[in-house]
XYZ file of C-alpha atoms in Angstrom:
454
model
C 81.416 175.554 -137.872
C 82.410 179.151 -139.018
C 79.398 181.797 -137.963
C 77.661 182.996 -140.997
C 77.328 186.749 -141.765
C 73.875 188.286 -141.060
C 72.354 188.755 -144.361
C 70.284 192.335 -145.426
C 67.602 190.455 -146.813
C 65.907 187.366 -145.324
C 67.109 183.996 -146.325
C 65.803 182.103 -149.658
C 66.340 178.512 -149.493
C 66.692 177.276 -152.821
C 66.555 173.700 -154.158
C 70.385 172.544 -154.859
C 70.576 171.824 -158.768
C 71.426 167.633 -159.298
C 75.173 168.909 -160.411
C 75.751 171.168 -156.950
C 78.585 170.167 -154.976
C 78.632 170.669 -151.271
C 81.205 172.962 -149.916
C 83.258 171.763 -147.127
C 83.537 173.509 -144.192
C 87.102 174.433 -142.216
C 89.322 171.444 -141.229
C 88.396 172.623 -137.860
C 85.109 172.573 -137.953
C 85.019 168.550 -139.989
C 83.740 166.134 -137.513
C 82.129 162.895 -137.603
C 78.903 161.997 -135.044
C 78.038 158.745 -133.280
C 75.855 156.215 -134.191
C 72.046 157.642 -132.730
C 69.086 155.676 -133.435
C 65.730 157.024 -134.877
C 62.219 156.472 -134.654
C 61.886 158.627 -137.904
C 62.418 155.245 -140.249
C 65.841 155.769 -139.304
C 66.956 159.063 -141.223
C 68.948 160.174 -138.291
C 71.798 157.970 -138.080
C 74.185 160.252 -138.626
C 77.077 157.880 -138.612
C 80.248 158.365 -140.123
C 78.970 161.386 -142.267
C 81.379 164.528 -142.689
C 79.532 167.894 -142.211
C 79.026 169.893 -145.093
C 77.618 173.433 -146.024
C 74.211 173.320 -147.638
C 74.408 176.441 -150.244
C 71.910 178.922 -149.212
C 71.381 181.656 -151.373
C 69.913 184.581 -150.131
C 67.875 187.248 -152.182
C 70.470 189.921 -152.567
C 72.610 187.251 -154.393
C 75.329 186.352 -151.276
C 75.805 183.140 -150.484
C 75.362 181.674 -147.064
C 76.125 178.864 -145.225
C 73.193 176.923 -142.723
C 72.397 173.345 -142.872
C 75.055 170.926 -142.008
C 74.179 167.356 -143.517
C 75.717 165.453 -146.719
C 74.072 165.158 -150.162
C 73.183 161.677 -150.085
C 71.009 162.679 -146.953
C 69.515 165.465 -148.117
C 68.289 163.291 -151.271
C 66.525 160.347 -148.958
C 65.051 162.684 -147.176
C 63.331 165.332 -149.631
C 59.686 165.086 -150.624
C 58.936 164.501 -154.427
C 55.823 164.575 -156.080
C 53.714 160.475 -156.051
C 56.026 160.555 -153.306
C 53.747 157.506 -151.201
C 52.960 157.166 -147.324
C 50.660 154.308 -145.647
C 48.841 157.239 -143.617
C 48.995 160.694 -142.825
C 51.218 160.476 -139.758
C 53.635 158.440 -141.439
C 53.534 161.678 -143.650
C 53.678 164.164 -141.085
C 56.695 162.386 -139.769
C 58.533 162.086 -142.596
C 58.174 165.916 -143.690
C 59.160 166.688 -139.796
C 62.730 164.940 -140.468
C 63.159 166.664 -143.629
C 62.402 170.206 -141.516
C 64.529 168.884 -138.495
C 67.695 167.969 -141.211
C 66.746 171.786 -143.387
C 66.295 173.267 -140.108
C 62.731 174.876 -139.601
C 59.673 173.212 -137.508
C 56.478 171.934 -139.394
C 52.797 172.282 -138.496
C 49.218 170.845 -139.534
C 47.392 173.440 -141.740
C 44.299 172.697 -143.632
C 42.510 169.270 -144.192
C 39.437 168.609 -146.608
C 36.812 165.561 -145.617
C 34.707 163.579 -148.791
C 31.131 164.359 -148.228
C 29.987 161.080 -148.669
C 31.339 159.182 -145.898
C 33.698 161.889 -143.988
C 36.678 160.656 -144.233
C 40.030 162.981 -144.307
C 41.137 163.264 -148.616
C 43.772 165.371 -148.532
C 46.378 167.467 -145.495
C 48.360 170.710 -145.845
C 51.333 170.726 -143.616
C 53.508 173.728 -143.485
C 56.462 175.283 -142.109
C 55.674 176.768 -138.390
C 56.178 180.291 -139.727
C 53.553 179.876 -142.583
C 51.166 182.970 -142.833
C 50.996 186.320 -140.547
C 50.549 186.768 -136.826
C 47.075 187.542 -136.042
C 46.646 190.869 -134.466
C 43.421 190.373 -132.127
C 44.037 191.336 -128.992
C 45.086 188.399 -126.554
C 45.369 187.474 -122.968
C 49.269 187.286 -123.492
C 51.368 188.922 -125.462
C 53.307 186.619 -127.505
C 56.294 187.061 -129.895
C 55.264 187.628 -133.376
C 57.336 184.354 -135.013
C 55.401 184.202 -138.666
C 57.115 185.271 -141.133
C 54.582 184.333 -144.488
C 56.565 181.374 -145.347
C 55.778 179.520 -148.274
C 56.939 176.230 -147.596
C 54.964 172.942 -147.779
C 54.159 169.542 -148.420
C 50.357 168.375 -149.710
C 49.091 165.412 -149.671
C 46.104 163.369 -150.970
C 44.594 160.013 -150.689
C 44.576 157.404 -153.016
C 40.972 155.538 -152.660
C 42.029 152.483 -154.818
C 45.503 151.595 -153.192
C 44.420 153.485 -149.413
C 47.728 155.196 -149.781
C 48.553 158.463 -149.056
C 50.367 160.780 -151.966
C 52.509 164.005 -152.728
C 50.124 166.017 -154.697
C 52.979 169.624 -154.262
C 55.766 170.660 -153.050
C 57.288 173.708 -152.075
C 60.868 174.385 -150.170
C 61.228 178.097 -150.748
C 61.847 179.745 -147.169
C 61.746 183.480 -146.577
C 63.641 183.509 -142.899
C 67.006 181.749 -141.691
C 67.156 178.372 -140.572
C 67.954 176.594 -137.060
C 71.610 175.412 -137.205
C 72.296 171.367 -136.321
C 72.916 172.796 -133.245
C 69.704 174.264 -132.431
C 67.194 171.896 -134.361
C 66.270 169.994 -131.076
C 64.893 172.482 -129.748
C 61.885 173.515 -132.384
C 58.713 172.425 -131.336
C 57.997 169.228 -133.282
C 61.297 167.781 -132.448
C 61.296 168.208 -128.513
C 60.146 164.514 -127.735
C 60.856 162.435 -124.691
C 61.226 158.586 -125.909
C 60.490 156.104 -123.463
C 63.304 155.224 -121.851
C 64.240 159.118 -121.112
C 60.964 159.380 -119.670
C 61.583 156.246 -117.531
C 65.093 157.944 -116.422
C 63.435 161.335 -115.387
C 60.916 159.526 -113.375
C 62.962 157.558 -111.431
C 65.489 160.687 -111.088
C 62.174 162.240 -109.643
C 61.650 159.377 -107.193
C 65.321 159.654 -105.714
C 64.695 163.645 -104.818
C 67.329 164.302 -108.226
C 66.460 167.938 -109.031
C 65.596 168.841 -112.543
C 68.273 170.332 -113.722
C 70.280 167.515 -112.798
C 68.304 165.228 -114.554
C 68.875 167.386 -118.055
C 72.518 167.219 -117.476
C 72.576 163.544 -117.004
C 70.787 162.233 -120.071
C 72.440 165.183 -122.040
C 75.488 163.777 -121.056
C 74.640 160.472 -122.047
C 73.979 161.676 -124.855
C 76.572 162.952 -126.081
C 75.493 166.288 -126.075
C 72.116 169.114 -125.781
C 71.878 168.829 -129.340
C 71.412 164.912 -129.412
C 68.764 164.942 -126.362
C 65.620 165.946 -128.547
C 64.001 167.922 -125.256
C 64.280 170.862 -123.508
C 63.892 171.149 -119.355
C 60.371 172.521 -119.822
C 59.562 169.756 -121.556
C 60.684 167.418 -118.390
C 58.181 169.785 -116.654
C 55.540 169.094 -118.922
C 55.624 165.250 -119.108
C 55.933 165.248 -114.947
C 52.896 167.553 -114.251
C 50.756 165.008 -117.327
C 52.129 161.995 -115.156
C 50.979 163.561 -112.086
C 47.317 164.253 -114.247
C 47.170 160.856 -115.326
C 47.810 159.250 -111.618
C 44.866 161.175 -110.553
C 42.693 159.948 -113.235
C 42.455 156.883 -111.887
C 39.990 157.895 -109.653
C 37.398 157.398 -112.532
C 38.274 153.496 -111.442
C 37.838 154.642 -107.941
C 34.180 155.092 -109.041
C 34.265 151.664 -110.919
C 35.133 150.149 -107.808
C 32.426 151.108 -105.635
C 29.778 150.423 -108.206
C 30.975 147.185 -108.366
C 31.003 146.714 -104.272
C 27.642 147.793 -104.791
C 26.296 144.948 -106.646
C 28.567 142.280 -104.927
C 26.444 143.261 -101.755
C 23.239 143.794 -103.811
C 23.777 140.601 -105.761
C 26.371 137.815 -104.953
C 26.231 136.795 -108.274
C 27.621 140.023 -109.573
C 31.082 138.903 -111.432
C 33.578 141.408 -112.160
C 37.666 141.356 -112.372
C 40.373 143.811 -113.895
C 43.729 142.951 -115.289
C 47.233 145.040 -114.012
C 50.166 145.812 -115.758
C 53.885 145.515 -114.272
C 52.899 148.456 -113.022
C 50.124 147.531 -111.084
C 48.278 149.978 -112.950
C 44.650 149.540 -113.812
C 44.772 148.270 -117.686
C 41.203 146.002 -118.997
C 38.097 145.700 -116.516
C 35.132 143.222 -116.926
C 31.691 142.835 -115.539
C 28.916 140.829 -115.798
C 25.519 140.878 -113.608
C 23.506 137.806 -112.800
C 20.956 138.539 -115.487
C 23.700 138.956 -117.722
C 24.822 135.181 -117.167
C 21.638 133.491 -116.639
C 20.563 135.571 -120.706
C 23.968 134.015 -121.869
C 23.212 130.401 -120.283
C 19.675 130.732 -122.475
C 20.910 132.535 -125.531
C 24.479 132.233 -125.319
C 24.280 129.950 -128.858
C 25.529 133.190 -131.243
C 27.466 135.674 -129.700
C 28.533 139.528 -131.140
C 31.320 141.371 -129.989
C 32.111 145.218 -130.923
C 34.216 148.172 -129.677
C 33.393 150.950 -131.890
C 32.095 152.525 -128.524
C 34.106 155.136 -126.824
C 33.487 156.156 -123.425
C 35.511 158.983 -121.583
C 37.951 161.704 -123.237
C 40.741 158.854 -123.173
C 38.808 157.245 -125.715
C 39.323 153.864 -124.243
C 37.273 151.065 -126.152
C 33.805 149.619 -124.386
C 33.957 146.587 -125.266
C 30.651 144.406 -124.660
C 29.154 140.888 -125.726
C 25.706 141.048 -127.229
C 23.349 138.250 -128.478
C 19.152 137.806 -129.379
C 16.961 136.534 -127.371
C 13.555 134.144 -128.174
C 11.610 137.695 -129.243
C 14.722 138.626 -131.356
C 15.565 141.298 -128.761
C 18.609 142.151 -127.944
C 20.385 141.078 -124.524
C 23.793 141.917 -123.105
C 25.939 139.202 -122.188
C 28.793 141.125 -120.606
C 30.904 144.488 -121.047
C 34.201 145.423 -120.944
C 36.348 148.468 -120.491
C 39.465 148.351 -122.640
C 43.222 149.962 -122.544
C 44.085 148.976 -126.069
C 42.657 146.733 -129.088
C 45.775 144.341 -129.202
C 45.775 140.942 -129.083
C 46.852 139.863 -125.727
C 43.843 141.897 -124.296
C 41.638 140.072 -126.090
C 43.158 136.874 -125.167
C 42.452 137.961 -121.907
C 39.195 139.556 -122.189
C 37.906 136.661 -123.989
C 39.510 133.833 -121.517
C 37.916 135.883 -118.424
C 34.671 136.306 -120.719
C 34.753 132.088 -120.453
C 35.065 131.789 -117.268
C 32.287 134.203 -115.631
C 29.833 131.808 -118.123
C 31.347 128.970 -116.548
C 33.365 128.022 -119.495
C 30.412 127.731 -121.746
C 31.462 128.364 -125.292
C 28.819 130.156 -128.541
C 28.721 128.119 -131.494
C 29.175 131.074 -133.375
C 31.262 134.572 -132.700
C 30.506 137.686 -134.797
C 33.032 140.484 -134.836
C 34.298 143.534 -137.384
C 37.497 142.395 -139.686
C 39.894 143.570 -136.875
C 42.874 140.968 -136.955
C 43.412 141.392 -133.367
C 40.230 140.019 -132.467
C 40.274 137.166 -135.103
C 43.816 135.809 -133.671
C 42.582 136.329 -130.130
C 39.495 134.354 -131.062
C 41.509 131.188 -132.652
C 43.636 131.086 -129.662
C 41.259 130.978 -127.219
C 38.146 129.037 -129.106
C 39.636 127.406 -131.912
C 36.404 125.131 -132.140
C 34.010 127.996 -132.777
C 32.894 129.406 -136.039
C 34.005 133.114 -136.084
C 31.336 134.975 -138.473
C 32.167 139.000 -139.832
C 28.993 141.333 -138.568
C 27.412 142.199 -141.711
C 27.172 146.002 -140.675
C 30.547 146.406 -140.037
C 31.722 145.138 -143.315
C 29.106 147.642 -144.920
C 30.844 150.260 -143.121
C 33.855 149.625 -144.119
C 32.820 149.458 -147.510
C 31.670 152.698 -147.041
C 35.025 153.687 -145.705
C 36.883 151.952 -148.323
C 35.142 152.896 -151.046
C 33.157 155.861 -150.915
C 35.462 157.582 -153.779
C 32.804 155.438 -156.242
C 30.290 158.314 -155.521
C 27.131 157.975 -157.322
C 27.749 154.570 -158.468
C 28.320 153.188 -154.782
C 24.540 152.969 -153.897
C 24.884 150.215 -156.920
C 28.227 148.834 -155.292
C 26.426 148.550 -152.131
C 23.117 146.185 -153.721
C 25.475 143.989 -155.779
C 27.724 143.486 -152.378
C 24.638 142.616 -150.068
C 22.976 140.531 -152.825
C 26.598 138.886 -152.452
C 26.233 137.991 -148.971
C 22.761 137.045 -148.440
C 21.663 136.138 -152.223
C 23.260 132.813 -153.064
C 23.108 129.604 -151.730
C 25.573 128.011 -154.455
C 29.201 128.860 -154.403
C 29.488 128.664 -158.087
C 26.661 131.424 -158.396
C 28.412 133.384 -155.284
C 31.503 133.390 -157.503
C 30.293 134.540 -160.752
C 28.618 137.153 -158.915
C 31.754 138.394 -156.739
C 33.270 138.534 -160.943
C 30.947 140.736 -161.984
C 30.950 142.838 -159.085
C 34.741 143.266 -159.139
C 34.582 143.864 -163.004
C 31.516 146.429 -163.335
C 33.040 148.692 -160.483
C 37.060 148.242 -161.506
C 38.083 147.028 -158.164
C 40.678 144.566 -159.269
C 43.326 146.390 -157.435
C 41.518 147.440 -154.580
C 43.358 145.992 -151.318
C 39.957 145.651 -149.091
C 37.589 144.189 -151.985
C 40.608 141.400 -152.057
C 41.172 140.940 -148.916
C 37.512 141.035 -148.225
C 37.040 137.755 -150.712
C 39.950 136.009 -149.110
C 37.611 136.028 -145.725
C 34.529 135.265 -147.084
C 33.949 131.595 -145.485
C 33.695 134.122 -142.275
């Protein structure tokens, strides 16, 4: 690709008019790339496409050329305004291709919360070199990289449809741009994927030295500029594997407590589940007043995980019930890796057998799917009830946008689920309720009807 002269102003990237026409670089510099796979809903397959000279026009008038990508791409891969995401990563992701094909790197900025139920309405991202270096004095001296740029992407939430929308747009950028070349190594596109990670692991095993390692998956990939890391970042992820191995003496600590209670009480069940890894994934205990409560109360069971625990966050699970004063009494608790389905297949087969296969008559949980298709596989036969406060909560999550009027919402939905005996009346009511408020399109308040037999 020919080098571009160094212009006397700083670059302006302006938005190609819908009748430009991309001009082609040198014969010599015309090549077409490899099939490469993306986790970026696959805008990087760069297959087959001819390199081509975005038109970059700088402030003094010159034209320059930067970007190398073709039209068609360019098009897919621009924000517009109602422009729709299912979350805000899936937004953040999707404005970090569009900087890694322009060439600049992307950052978080500013984020607003509602005040009635805190939830996140509305992100800022912005280029990396958004704003001015702040001149407080520092530890380390670092490079002064901000520039003021003006680029960005905002985006708000839609309350009705729980989508996330392009509210503005802005792709005017006051500094040059990273070349195809160079875009792997900006900050939000240096990634290790999985199997790369795998690769420098077992390099690591063998005694391969680092720099070998780079050269080997750069190689197999056809290139630097097609590995998506740099060799710091093998550094990185190998010291954070080192910090997570040691972490597991938190279960070192689980361990003894539970050799405590063996000894203490022979009754004391408890038993963990590995990966292929032998690595420590789900744990589950239950004492021996824990089984004998469940023996006398175990009729309706509740199960939730909105607990956290440690700094990794990991779910605590645990299995709660009433006893004959309408206290409450702890059947059995649970330390989670994930929320998916096969560990609550597991968590709720073991759950069986330390109550000696004795099955509730009825199981409460939130509306998590995970937990509903764990249930049905393991206890088909028992009635699985929704936990009243949880689907308040998520009303509250759902549909706090209603403001004033959701202290209403909130009456007519309870009078809903513990006002009617008659399914006739319950449906007239559920009418009304979906009529007064104008939630006919509202995803939860359907799906939310379609489950209520639960």
């Amino acid at each position: 690709m020919p080098k571009t002269s160094t212009p006397v102003a700083l670059a302006k990237i302006v938005s190609p008019p819908p009748s430009w026409t991309p001009v082609a670089a040198s014969p010599s510099s015309i090549s077409s790339t490899s099939d490469r796979s993306s986790t970026a809903e696959g805008l990087r397959n760069r297959s087959k496409r001819f390199r081509y000279l975005f038109i970059v026009r700088m402030e003094d008038g010159t034209v320059e050329g930067s970007v190398e990508h073709s039209e068609e791409l360019l098009k897919e891969c621009t924000p517009c305004i109602d422009m729709e995401f299912e979350s805000e990563p899936a937004a953040f992701r999707f404005y970090n291709e569009y900087g890694r094909i322009i060439g600049f790197s992307i950052r978080r900025d500013y984020h607003n919360k509602s005040r009635l139920d805190g939830m996140m309405i509305n992100r800022k991202f912005v280029c990396s070199k958004e704003g001015v270096k702040d001149n407080r004095s520092s530890a380390r001296a670092r490079k002064d990289t901000r520039t003021n740029c003006n680029a960005f992407m905002y985006i708000s939430l839609d309350r009705t449809s729980s989508k996330w929308r392009v509210t503005n747009f802005d792709d005017s950028h006051n500094h040059l741009l990273h070349t195809p070349e160079t875009v792997h190594m900006m900050r939000t596109q240096r990634k290790l994927c999985e199997s790369q990670a795998i690769s420098v692991e077992i390099a690591e095993a063998t005694g391969l030295p680092l720099k070998l390692s780079h050269d080997l998956i750069s190689a197999q990939s056809g290139g630097k500029e097609f590995v998506g890391f740099m060799r710091e970042d093998l550094k990185s992820h190998l010291r954070s594997r080192r910090g997570r191995d040691l972490q597991y003496g938190e279960a070192g600590i689980l361990f003894k407590y539970f050799q405590k209670q063996t000894i203490d009480n022979p009754y004391f069940f408890h038993t963990m589940q590995l990966d292929v890894d032998e690595m420590i994934t789900n744990i589950f205990w239950a004492d021996h007043q824990m089984i004998t409560d469940y023996g006398l109360f175990g009729d309706t069971l509740s199960f939730d995980t909105t607990f956290r625990t440690n700094k990794e966050c990991r779910p605590l699970a645990i299995f709660t019930g009433f006893n004959h004063y309408r206290m409450t009494v702890i059947f059995g608790v649970a330390l989670m890796y994930d929320e998916t389905t096969p560990s609550f297949v597991w968590l709720f087969e073991t759950f069986l057998e330390a109550m000696s296969g004795k099955k509730p008559f009825t199981f409460f949980t939130d509306q998590d799917q995970a937990m509903a298709n764990a249930l049905f596989e393991v206890m088909p036969d028992v009635k699985h009830g929704l936990c009243t406060f949880h689907l308040n909560q998520n009303a509250m999550k759902h549909l706090g946008y209603l403001g004033d009027d959701f202290s209403a919402f909130s009456n007519d939905f309870n009078a809903c689920m513990f006002g009617y005996e008659e399914e006739t009346e319950l449906i007239e009511a559920w009418k009304s309720l979906v009529k007064n408020f104008k939630l006919e399109d509202n995803a939860w308040v359907t799906k939310t009807w379609d489950l209520r037999e639960k």
